[in-house]
PDB file of C-alpha atoms and ligand atoms in Angstrom:
ATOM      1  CA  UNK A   5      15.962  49.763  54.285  1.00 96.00           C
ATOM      2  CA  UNK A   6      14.874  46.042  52.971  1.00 98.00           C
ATOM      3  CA  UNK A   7      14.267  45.456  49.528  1.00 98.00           C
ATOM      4  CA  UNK A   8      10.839  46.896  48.807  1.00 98.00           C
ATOM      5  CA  UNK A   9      11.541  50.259  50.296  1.00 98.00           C
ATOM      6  CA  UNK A  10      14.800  50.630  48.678  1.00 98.00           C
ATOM      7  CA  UNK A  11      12.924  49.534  45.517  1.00 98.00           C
ATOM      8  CA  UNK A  12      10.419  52.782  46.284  1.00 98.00           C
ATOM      9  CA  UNK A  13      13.419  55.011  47.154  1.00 98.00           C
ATOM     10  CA  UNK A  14      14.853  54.261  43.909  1.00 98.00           C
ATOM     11  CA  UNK A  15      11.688  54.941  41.708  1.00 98.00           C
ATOM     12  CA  UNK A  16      11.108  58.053  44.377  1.00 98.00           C
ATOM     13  CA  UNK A  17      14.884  59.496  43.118  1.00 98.00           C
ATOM     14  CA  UNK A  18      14.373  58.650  39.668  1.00 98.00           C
ATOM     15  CA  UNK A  19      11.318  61.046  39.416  1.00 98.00           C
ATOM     16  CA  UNK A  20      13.073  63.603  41.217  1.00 98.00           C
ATOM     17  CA  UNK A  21      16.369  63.276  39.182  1.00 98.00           C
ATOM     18  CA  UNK A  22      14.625  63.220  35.774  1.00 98.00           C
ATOM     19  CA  UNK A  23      12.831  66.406  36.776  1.00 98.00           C
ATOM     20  CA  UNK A  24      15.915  67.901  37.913  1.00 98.00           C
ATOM     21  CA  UNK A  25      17.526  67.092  34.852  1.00 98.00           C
ATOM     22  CA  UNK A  26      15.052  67.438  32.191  1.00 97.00           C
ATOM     23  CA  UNK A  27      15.983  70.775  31.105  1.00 96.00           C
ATOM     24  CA  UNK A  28      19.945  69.557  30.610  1.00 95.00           C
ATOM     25  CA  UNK A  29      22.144  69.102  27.406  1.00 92.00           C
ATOM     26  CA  UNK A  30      21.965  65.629  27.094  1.00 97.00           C
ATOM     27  CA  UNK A  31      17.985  65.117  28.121  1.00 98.00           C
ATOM     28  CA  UNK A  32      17.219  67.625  25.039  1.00 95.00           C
ATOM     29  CA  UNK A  33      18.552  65.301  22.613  1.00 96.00           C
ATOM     30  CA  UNK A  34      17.954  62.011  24.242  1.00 98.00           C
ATOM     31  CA  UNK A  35      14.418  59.601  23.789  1.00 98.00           C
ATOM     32  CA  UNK A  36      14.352  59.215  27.360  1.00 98.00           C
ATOM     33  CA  UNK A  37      16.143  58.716  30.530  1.00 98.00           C
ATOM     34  CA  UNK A  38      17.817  55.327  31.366  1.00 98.00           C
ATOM     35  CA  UNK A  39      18.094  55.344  35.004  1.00 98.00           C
ATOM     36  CA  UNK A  40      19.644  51.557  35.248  1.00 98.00           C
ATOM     37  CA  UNK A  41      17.854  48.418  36.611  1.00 98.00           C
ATOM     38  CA  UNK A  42      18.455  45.440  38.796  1.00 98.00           C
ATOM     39  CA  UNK A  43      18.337  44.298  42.255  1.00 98.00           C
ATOM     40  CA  UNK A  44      17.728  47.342  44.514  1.00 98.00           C
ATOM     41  CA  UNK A  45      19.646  45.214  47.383  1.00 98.00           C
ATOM     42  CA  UNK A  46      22.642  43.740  45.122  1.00 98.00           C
ATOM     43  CA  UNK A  47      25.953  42.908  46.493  1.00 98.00           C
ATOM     44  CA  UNK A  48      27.596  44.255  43.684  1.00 98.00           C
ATOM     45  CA  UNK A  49      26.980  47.421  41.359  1.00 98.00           C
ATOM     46  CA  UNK A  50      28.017  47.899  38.067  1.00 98.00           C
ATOM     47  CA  UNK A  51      28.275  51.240  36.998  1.00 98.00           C
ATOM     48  CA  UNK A  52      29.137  51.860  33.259  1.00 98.00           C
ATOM     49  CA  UNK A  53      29.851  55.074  31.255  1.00 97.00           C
ATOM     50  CA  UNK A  54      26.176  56.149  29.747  1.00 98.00           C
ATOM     51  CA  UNK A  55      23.161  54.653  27.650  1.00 98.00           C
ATOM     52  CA  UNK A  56      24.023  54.085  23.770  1.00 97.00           C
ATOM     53  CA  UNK A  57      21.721  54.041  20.822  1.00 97.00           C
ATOM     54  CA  UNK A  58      19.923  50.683  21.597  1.00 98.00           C
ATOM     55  CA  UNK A  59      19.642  52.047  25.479  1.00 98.00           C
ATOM     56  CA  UNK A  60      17.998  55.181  24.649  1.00 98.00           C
ATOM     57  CA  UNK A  61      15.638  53.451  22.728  1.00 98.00           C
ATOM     58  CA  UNK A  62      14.441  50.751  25.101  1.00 98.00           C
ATOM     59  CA  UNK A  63      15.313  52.971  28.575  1.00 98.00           C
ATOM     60  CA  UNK A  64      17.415  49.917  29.891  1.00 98.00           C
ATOM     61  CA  UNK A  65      21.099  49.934  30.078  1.00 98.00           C
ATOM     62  CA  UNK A  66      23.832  47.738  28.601  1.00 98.00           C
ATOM     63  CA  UNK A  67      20.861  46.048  26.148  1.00 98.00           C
ATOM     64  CA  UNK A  68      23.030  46.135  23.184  1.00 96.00           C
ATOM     65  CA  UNK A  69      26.430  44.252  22.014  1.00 96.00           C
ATOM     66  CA  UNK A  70      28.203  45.320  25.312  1.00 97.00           C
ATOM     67  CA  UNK A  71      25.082  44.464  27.296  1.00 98.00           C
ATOM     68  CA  UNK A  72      25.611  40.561  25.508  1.00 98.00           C
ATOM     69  CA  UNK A  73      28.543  40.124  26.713  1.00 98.00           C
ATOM     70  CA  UNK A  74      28.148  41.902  30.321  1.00 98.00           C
ATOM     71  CA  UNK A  75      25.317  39.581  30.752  1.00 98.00           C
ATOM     72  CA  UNK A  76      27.712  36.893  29.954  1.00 98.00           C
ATOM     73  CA  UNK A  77      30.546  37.709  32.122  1.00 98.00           C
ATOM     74  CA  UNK A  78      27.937  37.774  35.354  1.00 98.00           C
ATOM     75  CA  UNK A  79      26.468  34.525  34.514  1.00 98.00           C
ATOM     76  CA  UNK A  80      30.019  33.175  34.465  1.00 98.00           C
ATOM     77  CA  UNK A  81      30.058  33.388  38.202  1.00 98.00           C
ATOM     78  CA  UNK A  82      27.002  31.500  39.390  1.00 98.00           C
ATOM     79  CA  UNK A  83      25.062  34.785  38.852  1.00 98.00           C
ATOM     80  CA  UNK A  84      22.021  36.793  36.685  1.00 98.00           C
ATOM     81  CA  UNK A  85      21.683  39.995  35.562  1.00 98.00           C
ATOM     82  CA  UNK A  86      18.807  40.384  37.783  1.00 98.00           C
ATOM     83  CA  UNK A  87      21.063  39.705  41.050  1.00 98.00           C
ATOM     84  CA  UNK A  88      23.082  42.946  40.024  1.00 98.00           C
ATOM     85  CA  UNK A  89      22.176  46.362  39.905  1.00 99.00           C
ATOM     86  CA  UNK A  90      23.643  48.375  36.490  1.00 99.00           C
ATOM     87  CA  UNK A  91      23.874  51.702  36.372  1.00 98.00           C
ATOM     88  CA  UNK A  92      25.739  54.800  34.102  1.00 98.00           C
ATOM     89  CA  UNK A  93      26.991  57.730  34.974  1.00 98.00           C
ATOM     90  CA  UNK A  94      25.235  59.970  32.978  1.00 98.00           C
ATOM     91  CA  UNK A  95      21.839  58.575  32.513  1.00 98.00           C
ATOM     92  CA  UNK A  96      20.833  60.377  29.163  1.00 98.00           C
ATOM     93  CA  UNK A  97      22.386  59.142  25.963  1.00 98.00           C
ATOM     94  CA  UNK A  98      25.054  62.031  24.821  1.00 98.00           C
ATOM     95  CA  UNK A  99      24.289  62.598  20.893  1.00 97.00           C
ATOM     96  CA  UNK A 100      26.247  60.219  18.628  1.00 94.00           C
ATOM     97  CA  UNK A 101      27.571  58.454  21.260  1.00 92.00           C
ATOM     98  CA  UNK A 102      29.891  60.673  22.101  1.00 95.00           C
ATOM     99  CA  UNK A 103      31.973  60.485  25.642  1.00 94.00           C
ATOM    100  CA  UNK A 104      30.141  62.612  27.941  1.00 95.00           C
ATOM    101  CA  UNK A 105      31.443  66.042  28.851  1.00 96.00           C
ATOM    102  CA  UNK A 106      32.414  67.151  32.268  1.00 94.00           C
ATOM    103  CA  UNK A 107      29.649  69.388  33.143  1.00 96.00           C
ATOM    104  CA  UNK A 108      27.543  66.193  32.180  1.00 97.00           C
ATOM    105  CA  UNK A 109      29.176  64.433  34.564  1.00 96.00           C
ATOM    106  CA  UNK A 110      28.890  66.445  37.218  1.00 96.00           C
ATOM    107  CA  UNK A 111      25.104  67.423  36.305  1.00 98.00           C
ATOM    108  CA  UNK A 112      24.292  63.845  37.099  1.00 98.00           C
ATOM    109  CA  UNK A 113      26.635  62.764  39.764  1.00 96.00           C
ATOM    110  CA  UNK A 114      23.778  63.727  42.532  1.00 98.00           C
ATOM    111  CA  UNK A 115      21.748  60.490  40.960  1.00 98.00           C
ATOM    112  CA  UNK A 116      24.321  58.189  40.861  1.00 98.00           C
ATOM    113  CA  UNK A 117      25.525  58.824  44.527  1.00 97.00           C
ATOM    114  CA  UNK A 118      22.295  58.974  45.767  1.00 98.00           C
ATOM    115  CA  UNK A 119      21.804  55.469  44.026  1.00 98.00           C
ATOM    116  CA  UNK A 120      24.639  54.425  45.556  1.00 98.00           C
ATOM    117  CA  UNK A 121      23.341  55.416  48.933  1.00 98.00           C
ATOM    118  CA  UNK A 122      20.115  53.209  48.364  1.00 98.00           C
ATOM    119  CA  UNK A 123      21.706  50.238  47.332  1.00 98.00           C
ATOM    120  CA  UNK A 124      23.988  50.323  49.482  1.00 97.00           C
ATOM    121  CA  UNK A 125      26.545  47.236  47.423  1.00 98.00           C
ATOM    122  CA  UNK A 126      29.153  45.498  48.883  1.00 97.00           C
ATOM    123  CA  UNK A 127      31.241  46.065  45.795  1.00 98.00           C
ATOM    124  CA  UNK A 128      31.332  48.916  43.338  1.00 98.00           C
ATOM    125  CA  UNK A 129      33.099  48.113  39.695  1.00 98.00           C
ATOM    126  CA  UNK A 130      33.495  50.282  37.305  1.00 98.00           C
ATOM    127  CA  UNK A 131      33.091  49.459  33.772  1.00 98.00           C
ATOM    128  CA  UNK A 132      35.754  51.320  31.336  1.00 97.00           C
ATOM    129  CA  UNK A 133      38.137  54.775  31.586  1.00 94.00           C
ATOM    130  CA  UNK A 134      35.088  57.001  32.446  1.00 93.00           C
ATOM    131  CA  UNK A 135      33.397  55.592  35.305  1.00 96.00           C
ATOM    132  CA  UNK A 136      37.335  54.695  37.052  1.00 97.00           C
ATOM    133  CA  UNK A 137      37.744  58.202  37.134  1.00 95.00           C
ATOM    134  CA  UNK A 138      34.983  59.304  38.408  1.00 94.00           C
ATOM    135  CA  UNK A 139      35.075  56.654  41.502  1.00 94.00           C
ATOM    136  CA  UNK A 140      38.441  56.662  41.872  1.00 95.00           C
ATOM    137  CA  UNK A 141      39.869  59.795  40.617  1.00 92.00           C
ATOM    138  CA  UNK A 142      41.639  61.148  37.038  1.00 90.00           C
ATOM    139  CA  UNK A 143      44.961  59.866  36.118  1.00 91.00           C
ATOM    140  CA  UNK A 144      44.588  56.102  36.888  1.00 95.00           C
ATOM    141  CA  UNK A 145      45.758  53.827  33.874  1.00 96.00           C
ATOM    142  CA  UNK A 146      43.224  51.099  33.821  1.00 97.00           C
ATOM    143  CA  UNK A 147      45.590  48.116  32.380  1.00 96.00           C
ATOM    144  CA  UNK A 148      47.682  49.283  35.379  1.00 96.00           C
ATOM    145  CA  UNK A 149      44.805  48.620  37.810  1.00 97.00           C
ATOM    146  CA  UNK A 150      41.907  46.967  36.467  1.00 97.00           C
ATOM    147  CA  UNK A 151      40.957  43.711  38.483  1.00 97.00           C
ATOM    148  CA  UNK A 152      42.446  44.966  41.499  1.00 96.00           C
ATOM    149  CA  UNK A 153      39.405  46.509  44.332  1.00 96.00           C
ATOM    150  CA  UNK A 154      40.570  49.652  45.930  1.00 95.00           C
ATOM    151  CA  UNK A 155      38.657  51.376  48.833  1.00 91.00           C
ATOM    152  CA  UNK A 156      37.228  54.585  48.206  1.00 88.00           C
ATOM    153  CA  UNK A 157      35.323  56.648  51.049  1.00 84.00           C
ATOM    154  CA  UNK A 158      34.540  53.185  53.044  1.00 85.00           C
ATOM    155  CA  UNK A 159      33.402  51.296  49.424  1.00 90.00           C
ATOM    156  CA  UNK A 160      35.076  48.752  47.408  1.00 96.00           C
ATOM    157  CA  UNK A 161      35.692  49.387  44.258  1.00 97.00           C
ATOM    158  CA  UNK A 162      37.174  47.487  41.446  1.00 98.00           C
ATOM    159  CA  UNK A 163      37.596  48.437  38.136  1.00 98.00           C
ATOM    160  CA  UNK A 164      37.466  46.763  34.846  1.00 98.00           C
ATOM    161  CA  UNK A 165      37.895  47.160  31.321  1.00 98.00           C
ATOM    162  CA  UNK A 166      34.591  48.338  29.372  1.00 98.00           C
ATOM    163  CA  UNK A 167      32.906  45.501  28.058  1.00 98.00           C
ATOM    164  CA  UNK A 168      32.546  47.337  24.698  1.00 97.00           C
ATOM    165  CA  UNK A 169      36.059  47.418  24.201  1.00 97.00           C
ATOM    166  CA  UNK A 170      36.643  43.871  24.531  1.00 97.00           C
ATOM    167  CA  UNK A 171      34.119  43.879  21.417  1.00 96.00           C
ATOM    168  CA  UNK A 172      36.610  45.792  19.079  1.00 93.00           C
ATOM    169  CA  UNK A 173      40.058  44.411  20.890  1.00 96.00           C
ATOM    170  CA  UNK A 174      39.495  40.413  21.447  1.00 96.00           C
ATOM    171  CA  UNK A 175      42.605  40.222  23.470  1.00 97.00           C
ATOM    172  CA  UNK A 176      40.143  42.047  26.204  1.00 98.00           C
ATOM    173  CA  UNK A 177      38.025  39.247  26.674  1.00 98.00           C
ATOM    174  CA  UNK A 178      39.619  37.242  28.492  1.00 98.00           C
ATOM    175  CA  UNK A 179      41.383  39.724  30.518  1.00 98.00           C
ATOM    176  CA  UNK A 180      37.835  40.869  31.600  1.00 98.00           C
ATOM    177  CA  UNK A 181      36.910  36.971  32.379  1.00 98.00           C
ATOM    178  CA  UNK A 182      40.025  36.697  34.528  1.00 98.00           C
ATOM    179  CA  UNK A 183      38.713  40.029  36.086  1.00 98.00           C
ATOM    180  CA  UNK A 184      35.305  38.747  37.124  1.00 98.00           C
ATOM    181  CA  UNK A 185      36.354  35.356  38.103  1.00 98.00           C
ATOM    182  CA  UNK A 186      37.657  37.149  40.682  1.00 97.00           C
ATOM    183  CA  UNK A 187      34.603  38.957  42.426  1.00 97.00           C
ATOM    184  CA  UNK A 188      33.545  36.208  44.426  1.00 97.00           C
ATOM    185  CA  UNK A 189      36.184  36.072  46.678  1.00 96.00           C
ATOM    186  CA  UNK A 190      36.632  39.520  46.661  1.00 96.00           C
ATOM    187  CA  UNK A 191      33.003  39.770  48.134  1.00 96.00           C
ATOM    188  CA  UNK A 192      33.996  37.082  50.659  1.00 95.00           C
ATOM    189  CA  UNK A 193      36.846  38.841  51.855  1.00 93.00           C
ATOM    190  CA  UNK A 194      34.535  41.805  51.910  1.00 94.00           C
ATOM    191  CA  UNK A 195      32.433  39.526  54.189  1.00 93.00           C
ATOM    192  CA  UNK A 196      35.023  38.256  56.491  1.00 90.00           C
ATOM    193  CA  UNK A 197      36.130  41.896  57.289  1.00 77.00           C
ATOM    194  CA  UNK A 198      33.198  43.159  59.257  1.00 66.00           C
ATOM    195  CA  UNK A 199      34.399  44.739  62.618  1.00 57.00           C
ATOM    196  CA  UNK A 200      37.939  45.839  61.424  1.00 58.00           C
ATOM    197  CA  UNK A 201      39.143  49.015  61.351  1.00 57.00           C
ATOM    198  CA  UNK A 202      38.631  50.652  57.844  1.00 61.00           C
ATOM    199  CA  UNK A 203      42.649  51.172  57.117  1.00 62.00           C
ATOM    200  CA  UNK A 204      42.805  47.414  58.144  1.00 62.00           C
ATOM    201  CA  UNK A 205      40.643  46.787  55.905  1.00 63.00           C
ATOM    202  CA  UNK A 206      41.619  48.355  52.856  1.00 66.00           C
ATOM    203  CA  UNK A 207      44.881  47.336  53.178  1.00 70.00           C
ATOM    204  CA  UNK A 208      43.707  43.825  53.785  1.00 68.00           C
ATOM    205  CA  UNK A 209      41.780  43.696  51.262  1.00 70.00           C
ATOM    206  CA  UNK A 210      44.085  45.192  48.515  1.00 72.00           C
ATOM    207  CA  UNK A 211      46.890  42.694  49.743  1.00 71.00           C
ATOM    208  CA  UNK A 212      44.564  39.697  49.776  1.00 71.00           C
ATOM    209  CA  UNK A 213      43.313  40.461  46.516  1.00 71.00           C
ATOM    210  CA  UNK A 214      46.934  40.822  44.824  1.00 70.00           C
ATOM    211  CA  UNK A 215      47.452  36.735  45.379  1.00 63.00           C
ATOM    212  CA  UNK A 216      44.016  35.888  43.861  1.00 69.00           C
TER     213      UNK A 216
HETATM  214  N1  URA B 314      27.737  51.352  27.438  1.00 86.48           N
HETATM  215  C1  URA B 314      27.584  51.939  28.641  1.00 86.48           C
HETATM  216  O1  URA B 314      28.520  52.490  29.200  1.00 86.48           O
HETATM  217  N2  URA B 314      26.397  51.887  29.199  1.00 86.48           N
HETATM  218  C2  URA B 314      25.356  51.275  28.637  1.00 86.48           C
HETATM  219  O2  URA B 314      24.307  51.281  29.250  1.00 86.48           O
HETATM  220  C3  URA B 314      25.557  50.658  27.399  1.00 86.48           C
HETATM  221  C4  URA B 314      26.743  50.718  26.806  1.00 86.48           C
END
C-alpha cells in the first residue's frame, strides 16, 4: 500500500474499531476515542500506554506534559513528530487515569495490530511497563532491557522508559535520550539486513545493537 491508501485504511479501521468498541468500559466514560496520529508510512511507531486527561479532550495522543517531552526526544534525532506514527494501546482514556485493565487490553488489541499491519514500521518501541508487555510479553524488567530492540514475530521492537516517568524521576531523562540516540542506527542495521534469514537477523541485530 503507498501512503494515501494506507492513510484510507487507517481512517477505514478507525470507524470500524470505534463502532466495535463503542459499547466498552472505557468508551462509556471517555469524551472520545484517540486513535493516534502521524505518518501512515513511518519507519518507526511509537506505541504508548493510553490517552490521559488532556488526550481525551483534544482526541490526539501524547498532547500533554509527556507529549512535550516525546516531541522533544524525536526532534533530537533529525526528526518531527509528523515523521512518526503514535499510537496507545487502549485508545479510550480509562477514568482517572487509571492503568488499564486486562480485558481493556485485550478489547482493543484487534486495533492496534491491525494498525500495525497498515503501517507496516521498521521499528516498533514501546513507551513504559504496559505497552513492553504487551509486545513483548509479562515479566520483562524494563531497566533490565530498555534501549535494547528485540525481534518479536518478524518486528523490531525496542522498548523504553515512559516519557511520563522521566517527568516525576529526572534521573530518567537522560537515560531515555541515550535510548533514542540510538534509533538511527538501529533502523540502519534494520536496513542493511534485508535478505537474511530472520534468526540471522535477530540475533544480528540484538548483538550489533549491544556495542552501540
Ligand atoms: N500517556 C500515554 O501513554 N499515552 C498518551 O497518549 C499520553 C500519555
Amino acid at each position: 500500500m503507498n501512503r494515501e491508501e494506507k492513510q484510507l485504511a487507517l481512517e477505514e479501521l478507525n470507524r470500524r474499531e470505534e463502532e466495535r468498541v463503542k459499547n466498552g468500559p472505557l468508551a462509556q466514560s471517555a469524551t472520545q476515542a484517540v486513535p493516534g496520529e502521524g505518518n501512515p508510512d513511518a519507519d518507526i511507531l511509537f506505541i504508548g500506554e493510553g490517552p490521559g486527561k488532556k488526550e481525551d479532550e483534544l482526541g490526539r495522543p501524547f498532547v500533554g506534559a509527556a507529549g512535550k517531552f516525546l516531541n522533544e526526544l524525536i526532534e533530537s534525532i533529525g526528526l518531527q513528530r509528523e515523521d512518526v506514527f503514535i499510537a496507545n494501546i487502549v485508545k479510550h482514556r480509562p477514568p482517572g487515569n487509571r492503568d488499564p485493565l486486562p480485558d481493556e487490553v485485550e478489547l482493543y488489541k484487534p486495533w492496534l495490530e491491525e494498525q500495525i499491519n497498515i503501517i507496516e514500521p521498521k521499528l516498533i518501541i514501546t513507551l513504559g511497563r504496559h505497552s513492553m508487555g504487551w509486545l513483548l510479553g509479562p515479566n520483562l524488567s524494563i531497566t533490565a532491557i530498555h534501549g535494547q530492540p528485540k525481534r518479536r514475530n518478524g518486528k523490531v521492537v525496542m522498548p523504553m522508559y515512559h516519557p511520563a516517568a522521566a517527568l516525576y524521576r529526572g534521573d530518567l531523562r537522560p537515560v531515555l535520550k541515550a535510548d533514542f540516540a540510538k534509533i538511527p542506527k538501529v533502523i540502519e542495521l534494520i536496513d542493511k539486513d534485508q535478505g537474511v534469514t530472520a534468526a540471522e537477523q535477530e540475533e544480528e541485530i540484538e548483538k550489533q545493537a549491544a556495542l552501540l
